[in-house]
Short mmCIF file of C-alpha atoms and ligand atoms in Angstrom, two decimals:
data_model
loop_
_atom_site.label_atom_id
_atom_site.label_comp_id
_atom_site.label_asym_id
_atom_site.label_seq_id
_atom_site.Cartn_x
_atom_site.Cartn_y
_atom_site.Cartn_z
CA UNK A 14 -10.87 2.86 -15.44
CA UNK A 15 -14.08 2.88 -13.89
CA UNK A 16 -16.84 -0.50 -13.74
CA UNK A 17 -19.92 -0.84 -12.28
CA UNK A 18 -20.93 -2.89 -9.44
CA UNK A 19 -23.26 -6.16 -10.54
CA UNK A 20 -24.67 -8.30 -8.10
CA UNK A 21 -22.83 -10.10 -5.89
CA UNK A 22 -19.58 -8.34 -6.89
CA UNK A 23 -17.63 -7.22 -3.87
CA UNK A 24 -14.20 -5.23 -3.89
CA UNK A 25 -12.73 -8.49 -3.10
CA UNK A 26 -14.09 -10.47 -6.32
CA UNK A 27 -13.54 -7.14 -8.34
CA UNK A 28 -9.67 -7.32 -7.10
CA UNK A 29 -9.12 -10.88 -8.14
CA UNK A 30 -11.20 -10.39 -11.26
CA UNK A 31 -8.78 -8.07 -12.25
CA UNK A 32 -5.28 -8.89 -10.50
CA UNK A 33 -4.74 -5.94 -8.42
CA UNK A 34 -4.09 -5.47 -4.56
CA UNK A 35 -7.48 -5.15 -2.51
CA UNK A 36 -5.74 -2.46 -0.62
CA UNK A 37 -5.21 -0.19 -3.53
CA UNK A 38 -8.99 -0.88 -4.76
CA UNK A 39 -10.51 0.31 -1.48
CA UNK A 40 -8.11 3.26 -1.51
CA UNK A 41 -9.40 4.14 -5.15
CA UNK A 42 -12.57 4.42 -3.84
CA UNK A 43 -12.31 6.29 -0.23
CA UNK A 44 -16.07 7.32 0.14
CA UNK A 45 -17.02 3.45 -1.23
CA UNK A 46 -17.95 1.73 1.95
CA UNK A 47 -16.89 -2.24 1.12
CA UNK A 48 -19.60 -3.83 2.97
CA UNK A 49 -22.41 -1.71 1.45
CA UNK A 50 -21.91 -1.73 -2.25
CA UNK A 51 -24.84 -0.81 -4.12
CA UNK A 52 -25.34 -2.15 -7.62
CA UNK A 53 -24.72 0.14 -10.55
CA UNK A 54 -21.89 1.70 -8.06
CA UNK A 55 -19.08 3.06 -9.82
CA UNK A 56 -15.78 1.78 -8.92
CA UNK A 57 -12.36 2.87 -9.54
CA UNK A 58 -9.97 0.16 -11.26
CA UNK A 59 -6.45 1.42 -11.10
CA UNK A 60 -3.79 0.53 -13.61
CA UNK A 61 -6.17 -0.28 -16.37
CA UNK A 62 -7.54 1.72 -19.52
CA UNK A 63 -10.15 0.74 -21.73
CA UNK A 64 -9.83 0.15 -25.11
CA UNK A 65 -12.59 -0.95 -27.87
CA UNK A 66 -11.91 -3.67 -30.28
CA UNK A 67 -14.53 -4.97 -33.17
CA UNK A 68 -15.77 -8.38 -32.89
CA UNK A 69 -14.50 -10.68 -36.32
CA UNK A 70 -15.67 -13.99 -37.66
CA UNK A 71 -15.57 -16.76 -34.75
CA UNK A 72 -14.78 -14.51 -31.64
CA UNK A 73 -15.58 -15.36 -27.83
CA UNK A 74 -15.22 -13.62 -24.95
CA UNK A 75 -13.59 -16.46 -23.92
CA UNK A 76 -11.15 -16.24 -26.97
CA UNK A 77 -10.45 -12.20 -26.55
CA UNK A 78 -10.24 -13.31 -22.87
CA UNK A 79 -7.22 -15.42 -23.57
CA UNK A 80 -5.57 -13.44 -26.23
CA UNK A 81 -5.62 -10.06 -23.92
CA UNK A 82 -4.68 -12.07 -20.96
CA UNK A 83 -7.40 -11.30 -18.91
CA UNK A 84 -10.23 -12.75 -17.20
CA UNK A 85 -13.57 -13.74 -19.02
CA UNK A 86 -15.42 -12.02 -15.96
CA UNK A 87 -13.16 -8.82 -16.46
CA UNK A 88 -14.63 -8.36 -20.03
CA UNK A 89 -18.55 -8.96 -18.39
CA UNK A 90 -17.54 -6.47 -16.47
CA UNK A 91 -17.01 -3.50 -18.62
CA UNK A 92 -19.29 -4.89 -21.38
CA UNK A 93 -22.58 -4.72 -18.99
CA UNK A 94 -25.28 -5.91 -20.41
CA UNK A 95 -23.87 -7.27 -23.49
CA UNK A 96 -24.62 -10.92 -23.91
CA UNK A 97 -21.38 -13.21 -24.39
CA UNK A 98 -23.16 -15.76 -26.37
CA UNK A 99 -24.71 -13.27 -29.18
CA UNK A 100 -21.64 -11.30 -30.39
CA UNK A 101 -22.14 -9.82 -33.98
CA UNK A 102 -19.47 -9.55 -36.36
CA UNK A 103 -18.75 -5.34 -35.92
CA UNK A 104 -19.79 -5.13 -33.06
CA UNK A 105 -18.29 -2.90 -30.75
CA UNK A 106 -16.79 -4.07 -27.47
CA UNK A 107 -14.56 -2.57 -24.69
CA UNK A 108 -11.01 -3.82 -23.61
CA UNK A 109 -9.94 -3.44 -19.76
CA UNK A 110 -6.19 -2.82 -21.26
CA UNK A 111 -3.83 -3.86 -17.65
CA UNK A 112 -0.54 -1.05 -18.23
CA UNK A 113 2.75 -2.53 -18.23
CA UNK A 114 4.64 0.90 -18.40
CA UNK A 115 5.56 4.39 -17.05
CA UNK A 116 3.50 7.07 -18.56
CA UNK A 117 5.32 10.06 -18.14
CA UNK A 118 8.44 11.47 -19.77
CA UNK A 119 10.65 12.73 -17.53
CA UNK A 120 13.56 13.65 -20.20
CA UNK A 121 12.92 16.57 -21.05
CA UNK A 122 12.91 20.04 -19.22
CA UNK A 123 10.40 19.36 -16.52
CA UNK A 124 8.58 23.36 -15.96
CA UNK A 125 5.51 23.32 -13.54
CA UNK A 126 3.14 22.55 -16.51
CA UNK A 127 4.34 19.15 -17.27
CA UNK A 128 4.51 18.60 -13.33
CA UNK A 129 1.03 19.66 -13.17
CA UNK A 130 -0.40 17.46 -16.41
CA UNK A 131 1.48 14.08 -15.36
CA UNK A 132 -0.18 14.57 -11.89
CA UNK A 133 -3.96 14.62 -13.34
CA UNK A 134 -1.89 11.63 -15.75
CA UNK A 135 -0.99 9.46 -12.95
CA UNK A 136 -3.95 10.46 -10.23
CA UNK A 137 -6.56 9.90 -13.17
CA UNK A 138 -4.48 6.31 -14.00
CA UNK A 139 -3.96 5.34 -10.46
CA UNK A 140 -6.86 7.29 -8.03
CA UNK A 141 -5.00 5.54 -4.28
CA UNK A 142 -2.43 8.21 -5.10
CA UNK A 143 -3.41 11.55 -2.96
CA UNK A 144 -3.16 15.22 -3.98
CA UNK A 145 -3.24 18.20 -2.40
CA UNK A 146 -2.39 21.85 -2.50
CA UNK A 147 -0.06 22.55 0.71
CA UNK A 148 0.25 26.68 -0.39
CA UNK A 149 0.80 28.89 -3.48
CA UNK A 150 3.72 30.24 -4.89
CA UNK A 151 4.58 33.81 -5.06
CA UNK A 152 3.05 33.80 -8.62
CA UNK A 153 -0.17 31.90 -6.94
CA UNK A 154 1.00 28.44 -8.46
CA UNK A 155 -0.27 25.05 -6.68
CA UNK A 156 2.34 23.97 -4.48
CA UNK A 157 1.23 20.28 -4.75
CA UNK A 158 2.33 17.42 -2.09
CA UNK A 159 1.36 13.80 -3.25
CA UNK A 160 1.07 11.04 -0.90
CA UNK A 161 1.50 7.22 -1.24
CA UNK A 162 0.39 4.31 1.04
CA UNK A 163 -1.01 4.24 4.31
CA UNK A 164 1.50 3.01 6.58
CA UNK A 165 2.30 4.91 10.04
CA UNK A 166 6.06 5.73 9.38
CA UNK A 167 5.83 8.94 7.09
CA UNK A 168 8.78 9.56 4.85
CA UNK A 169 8.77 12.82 2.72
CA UNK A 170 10.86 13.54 -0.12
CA UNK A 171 10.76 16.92 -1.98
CA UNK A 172 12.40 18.47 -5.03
CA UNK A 173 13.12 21.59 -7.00
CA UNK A 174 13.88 23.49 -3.49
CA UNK A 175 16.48 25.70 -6.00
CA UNK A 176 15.22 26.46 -9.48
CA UNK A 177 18.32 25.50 -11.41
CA UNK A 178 18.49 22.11 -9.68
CA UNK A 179 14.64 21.45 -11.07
CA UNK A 180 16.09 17.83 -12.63
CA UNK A 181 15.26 16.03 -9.32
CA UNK A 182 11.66 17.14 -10.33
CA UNK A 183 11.76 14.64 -12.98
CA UNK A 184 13.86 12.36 -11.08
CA UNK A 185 11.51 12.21 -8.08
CA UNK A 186 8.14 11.97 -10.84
CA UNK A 187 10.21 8.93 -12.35
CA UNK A 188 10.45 6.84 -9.21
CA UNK A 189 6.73 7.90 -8.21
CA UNK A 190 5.39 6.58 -11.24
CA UNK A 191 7.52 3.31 -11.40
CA UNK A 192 6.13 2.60 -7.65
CA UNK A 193 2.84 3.46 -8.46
CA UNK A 194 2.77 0.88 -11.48
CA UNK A 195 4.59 -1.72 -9.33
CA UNK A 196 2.40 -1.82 -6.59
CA UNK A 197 -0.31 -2.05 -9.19
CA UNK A 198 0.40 -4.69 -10.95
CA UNK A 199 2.34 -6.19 -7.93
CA UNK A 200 5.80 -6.29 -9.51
CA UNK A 201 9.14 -5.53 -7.54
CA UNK A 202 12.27 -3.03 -8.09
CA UNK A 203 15.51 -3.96 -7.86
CA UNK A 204 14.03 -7.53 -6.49
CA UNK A 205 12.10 -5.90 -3.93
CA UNK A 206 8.60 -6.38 -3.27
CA UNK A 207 6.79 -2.84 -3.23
CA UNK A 208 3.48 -3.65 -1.59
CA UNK A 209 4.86 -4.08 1.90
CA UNK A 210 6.14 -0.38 1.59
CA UNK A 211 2.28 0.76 0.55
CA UNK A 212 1.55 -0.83 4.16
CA UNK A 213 4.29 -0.07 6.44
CA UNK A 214 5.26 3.94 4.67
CA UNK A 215 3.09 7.09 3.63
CA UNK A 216 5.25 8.62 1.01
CA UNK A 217 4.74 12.09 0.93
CA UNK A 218 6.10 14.29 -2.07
CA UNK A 219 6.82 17.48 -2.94
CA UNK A 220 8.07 17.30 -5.91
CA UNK A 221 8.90 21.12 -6.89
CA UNK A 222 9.11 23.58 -4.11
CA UNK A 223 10.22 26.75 -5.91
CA UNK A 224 7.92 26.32 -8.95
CA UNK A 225 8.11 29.84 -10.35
CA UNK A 226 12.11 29.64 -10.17
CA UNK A 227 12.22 26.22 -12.38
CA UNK A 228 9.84 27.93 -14.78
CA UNK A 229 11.92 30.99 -15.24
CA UNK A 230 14.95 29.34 -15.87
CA UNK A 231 13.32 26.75 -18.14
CA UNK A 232 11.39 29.21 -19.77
CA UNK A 233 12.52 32.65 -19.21
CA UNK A 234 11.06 35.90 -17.40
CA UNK A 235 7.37 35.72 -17.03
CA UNK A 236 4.97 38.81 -18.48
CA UNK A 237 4.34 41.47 -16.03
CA UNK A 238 5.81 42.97 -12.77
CA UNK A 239 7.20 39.36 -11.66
CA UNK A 240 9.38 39.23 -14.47
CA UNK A 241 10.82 42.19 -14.63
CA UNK A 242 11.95 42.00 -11.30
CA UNK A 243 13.32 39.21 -11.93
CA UNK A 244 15.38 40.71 -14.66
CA UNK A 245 16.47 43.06 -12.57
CA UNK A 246 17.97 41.02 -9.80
CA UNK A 247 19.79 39.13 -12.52
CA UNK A 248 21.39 41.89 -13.70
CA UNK A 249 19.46 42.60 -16.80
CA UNK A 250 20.75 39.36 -18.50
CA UNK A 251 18.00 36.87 -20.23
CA UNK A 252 20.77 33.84 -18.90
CA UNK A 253 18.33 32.67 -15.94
CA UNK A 254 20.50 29.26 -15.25
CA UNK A 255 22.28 30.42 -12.57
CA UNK A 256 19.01 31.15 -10.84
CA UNK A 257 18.49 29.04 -7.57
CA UNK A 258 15.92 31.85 -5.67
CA UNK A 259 11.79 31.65 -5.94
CA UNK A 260 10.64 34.09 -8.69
CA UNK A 261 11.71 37.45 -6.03
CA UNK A 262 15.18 36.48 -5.49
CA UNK A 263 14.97 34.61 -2.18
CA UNK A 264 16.94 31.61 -2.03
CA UNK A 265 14.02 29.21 -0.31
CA UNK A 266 16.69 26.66 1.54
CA UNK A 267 18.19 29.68 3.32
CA UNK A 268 14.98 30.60 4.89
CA UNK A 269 14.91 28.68 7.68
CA UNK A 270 15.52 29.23 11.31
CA UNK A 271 18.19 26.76 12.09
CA UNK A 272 21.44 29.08 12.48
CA UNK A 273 19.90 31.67 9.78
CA UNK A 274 21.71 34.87 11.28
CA UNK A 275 25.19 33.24 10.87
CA UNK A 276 23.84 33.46 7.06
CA UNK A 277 22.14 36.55 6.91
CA UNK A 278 25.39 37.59 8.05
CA UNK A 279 27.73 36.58 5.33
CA UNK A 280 24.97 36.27 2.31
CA UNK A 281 23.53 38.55 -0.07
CA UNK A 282 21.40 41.63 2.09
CA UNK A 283 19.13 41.72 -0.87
CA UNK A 284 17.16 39.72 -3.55
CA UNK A 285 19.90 37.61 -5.46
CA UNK A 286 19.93 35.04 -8.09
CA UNK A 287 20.83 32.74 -4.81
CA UNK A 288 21.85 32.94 -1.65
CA UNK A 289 19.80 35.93 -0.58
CA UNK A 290 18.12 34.53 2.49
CA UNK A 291 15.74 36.94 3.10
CA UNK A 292 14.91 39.65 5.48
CA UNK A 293 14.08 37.53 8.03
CA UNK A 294 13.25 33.58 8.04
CA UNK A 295 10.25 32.19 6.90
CA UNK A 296 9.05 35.24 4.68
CA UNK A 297 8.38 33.38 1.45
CA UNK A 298 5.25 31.35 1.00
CA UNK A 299 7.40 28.22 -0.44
CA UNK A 300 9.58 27.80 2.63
CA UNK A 301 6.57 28.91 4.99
CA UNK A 302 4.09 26.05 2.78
CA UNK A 303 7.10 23.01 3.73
CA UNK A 304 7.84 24.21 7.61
CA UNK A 305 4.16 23.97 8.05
CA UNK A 306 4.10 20.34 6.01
CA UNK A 307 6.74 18.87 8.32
CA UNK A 308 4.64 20.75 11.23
CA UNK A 309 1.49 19.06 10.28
CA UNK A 310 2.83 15.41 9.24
CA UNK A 311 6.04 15.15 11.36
CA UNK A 312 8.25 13.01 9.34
CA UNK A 313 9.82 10.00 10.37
CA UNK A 314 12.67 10.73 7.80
CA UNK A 315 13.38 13.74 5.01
CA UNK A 316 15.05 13.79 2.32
CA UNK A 317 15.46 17.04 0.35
CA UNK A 318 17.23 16.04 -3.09
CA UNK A 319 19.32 19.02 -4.56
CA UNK A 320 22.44 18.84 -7.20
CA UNK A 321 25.16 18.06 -7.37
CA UNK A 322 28.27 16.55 -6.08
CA UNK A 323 26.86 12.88 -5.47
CA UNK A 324 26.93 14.08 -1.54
CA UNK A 325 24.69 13.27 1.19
CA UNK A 326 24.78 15.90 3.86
CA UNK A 327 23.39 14.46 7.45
CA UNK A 328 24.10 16.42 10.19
CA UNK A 329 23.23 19.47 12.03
CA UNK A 330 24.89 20.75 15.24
CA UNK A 331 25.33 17.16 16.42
CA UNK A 332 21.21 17.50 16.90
CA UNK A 333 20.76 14.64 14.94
CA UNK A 334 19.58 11.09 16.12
CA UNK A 335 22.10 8.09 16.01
CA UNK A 336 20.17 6.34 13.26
CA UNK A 337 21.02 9.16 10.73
CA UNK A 338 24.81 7.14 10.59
CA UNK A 339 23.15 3.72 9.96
CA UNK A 340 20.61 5.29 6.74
CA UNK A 341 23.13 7.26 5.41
CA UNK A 342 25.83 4.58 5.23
CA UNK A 343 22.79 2.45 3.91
CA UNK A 344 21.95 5.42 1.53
CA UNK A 345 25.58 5.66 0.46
CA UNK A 346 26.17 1.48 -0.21
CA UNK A 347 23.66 1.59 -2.83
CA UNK A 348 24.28 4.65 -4.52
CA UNK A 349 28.09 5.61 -4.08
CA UNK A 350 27.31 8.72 -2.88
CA UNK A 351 29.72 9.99 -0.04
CA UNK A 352 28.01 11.08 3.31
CA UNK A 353 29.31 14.28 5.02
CA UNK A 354 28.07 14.89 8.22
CA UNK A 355 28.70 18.79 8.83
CA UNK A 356 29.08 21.48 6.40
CA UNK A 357 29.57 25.40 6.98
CA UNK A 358 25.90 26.15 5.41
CA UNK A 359 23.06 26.75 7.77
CA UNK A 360 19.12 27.84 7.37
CA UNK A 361 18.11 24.82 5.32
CA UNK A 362 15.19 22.80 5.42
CA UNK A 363 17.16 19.57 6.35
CA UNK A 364 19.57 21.96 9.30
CA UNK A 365 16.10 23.33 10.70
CA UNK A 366 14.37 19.57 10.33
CA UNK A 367 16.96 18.15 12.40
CA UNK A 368 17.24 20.84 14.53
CA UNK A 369 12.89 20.87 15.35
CA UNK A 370 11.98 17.32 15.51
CA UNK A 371 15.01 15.48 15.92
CA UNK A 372 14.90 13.27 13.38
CA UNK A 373 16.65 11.77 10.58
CA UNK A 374 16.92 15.02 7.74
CA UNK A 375 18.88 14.38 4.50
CA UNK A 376 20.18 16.64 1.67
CA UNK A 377 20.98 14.69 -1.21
CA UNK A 378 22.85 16.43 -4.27
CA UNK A 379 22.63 14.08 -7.12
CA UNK A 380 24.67 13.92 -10.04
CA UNK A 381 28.15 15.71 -11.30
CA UNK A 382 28.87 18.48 -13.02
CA UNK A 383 27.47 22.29 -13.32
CA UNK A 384 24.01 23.37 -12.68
CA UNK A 385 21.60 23.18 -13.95
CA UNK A 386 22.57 19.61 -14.93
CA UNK A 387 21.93 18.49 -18.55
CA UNK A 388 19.41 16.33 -19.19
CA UNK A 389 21.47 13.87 -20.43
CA UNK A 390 22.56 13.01 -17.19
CA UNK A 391 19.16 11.67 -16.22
CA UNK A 392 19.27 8.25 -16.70
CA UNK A 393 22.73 7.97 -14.72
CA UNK A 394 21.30 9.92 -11.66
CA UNK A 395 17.86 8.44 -11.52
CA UNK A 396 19.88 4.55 -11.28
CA UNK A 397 22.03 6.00 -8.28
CA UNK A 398 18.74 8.26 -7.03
CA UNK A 399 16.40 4.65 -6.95
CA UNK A 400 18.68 2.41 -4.36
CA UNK A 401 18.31 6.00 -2.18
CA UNK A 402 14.19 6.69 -2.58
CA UNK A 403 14.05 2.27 -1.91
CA UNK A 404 16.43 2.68 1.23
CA UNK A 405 14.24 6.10 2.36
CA UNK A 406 11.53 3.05 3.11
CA UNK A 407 13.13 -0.16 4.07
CA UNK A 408 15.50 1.42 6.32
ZN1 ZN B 511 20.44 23.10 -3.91
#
């Protein structure tokens, strides 16, 4: 929702007017300097829509005020110009509207379209969320990281890393949305405050690595050359939900140079539904796009979320740092989850994040069952999933 700056407004009054963090105000409006508001300036109010409403017999601002629970001043506000005191019966007015609840759905099978219309959703609704582009797909699609809060320690999550595991899209859109709202309208999860996380943490997001993999098995084989290659590598068969690979039949989270010759070794030597890991590392512009993220931000923590087992691999070659025990055993208390520190699988983004920077590198595989993992399943796995994405910041 966007007002305009009167006299004598500054963000400060404008965040009390209407109830929302000063913090996330300023951050709605990054090339608003504070101290040199101009009036007539347009300013970003996140959390809020407007609606209109007709004036009836005996209304007041003060009246509509109390019965939308907001402030007098907020209604001045996006009604410039209208005088309080000479409302007309049909009369049009506008409604700052505060909202109470998550706007996207994530039950339901997630492709790279929905991805990309809930982020204009929730960037449009809440503007001190972040987007960028970090690379393209093979197929040239947007590989999008968001980014949340300014704190120093950065903790990244991403999703969708294999196609057929693309429910931790949703899962990972779910909890973005439900933070976003809470540090809006300065409510807590699970009894926790979330504003001291927007201060102390920059969440950074991707949620869908291997975008043109989710949409083919969501959606089936793409027109053109893409597709039919893709048809081929699967055997000629339309059944695409075995696919973990990006659209050319390179499994992304074997691309990595942690170990990758013990898998080149034993996997696939060509383009596979999965576990081809390419003809050398780093060759595909998904992988290449998230070694160059974790170059560029250096996380303080990663967590890549896959399915499933309800396992939390987090180890690598004994490479990682003593605090990886501590978080997982956190990690596991409030999900259930069972941590396993070593597995025979190499090349993956967590193996060659531990292995680079030393740090704390998780691979989470939610849920039970066989991928892809129903839908159904979503509300179970996003309750186990939240005390892990809250943990990813306190601890
Ligand atoms: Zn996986």
């Amino acid at each position: 929702m966007e007002i305009q700056i009167r006299r004598g407004d500054t963000l400060w009054s404008i965040s009390n007017t209407f109830n929302v963090p000063l913090p996330l105000i300023i951050h709605s409006n990054p090339t608003a300097n504070p101290n040199t508001l101009s009036i007539g300036q347009t300013i970003q109010i996140p959390g809020y829509r407007i609606t209109t409403y007709t004036i009836k017999s005996g209304d007041s601002f003060y009246k509509i005020a109390t019965k939308e629970r907001i402030s007098v001043d907020s209604l001045m506000l996006v009604n410039p110009g209208m005088v309080p005191t000479a409302l007309q019966i049909g009369q049009q007015i506008r409604i700052p509207r505060r909202v109470t609840t998550t706007i996207i759905d994530p039950r339901q099978n997630y492709d790279s379209g929905i991805l990309a219309s809930d982020l204009e959703a929730l960037a449009t609704l809440y503007p001190f969320m972040r987007q960028r582009t970090i690379g393209n797909s093979v197929m040239g699609k947007d590989l999008i990281e968001l980014q949340i809060g300014n704190g120093e320690r950065i903790v990244h999550w991403n999703g969708a890393f294999h196609a057929n595991e693309w429910i931790t899209t949703p899962v990972i859109m779910e909890f973005v949305n439900s933070y976003l709202l809470a540090l809006t309208n300065n409510e807590t999860i699970r009894g926790r405050a979330m504003l001291p996380f927007y201060d102390q943490v920059t969440l950074s997001v991707v949620p869908m690595v291997d975008p043109d993999g989710v949409d083919l098995v969501l959606n089936g084989p793409p027109e053109g050359n893409f597709g039919e290659e893709a048809l081929a590598i699967n055997g000629g068969s339309p059944d695409f939900s075995g696919w973990k690979a990006n659209i050319r039949g390179v499994d992304l989270n074997n691309q990595f140079p942690a170990k990758w010759e013990v898998e080149a070794e034993r996997k696939p030597k060509s383009p596979a539904p999965r576990d081809f890991p390419g003809y050398a590392p780093l060759t595909e512009p998904e992988s290449i796009a998230m070694a160059e993220l974790a170059g560029e931000l250096s996380f303080d923590k990663m967590l890549a979320f896959h399915t499933q087992g309800e396992v939390i691999f987090w180890g690598f070659e004994n490479l990682e740092p003593p605090r990886s025990r501590t978080i997982v055993n956190e990690f596991s208390r409030v999900s259930g989850y069972e941590p396993i520190r070593y597995v025979d699988s190499f090349a993956g983004y967590k193996d060659w994040f531990i292995q680079d920077f030393r740090e704390p590198g998780f691979t989470v595989e939610l849920g039970q069952g066989i991928n892809p993992l129903p839908i159904g399943q979503f509300d179970e796995i996003y309750q186990k999933t939240l005390g892990i994405f809250l943990a990813s910041m306190y601890m």
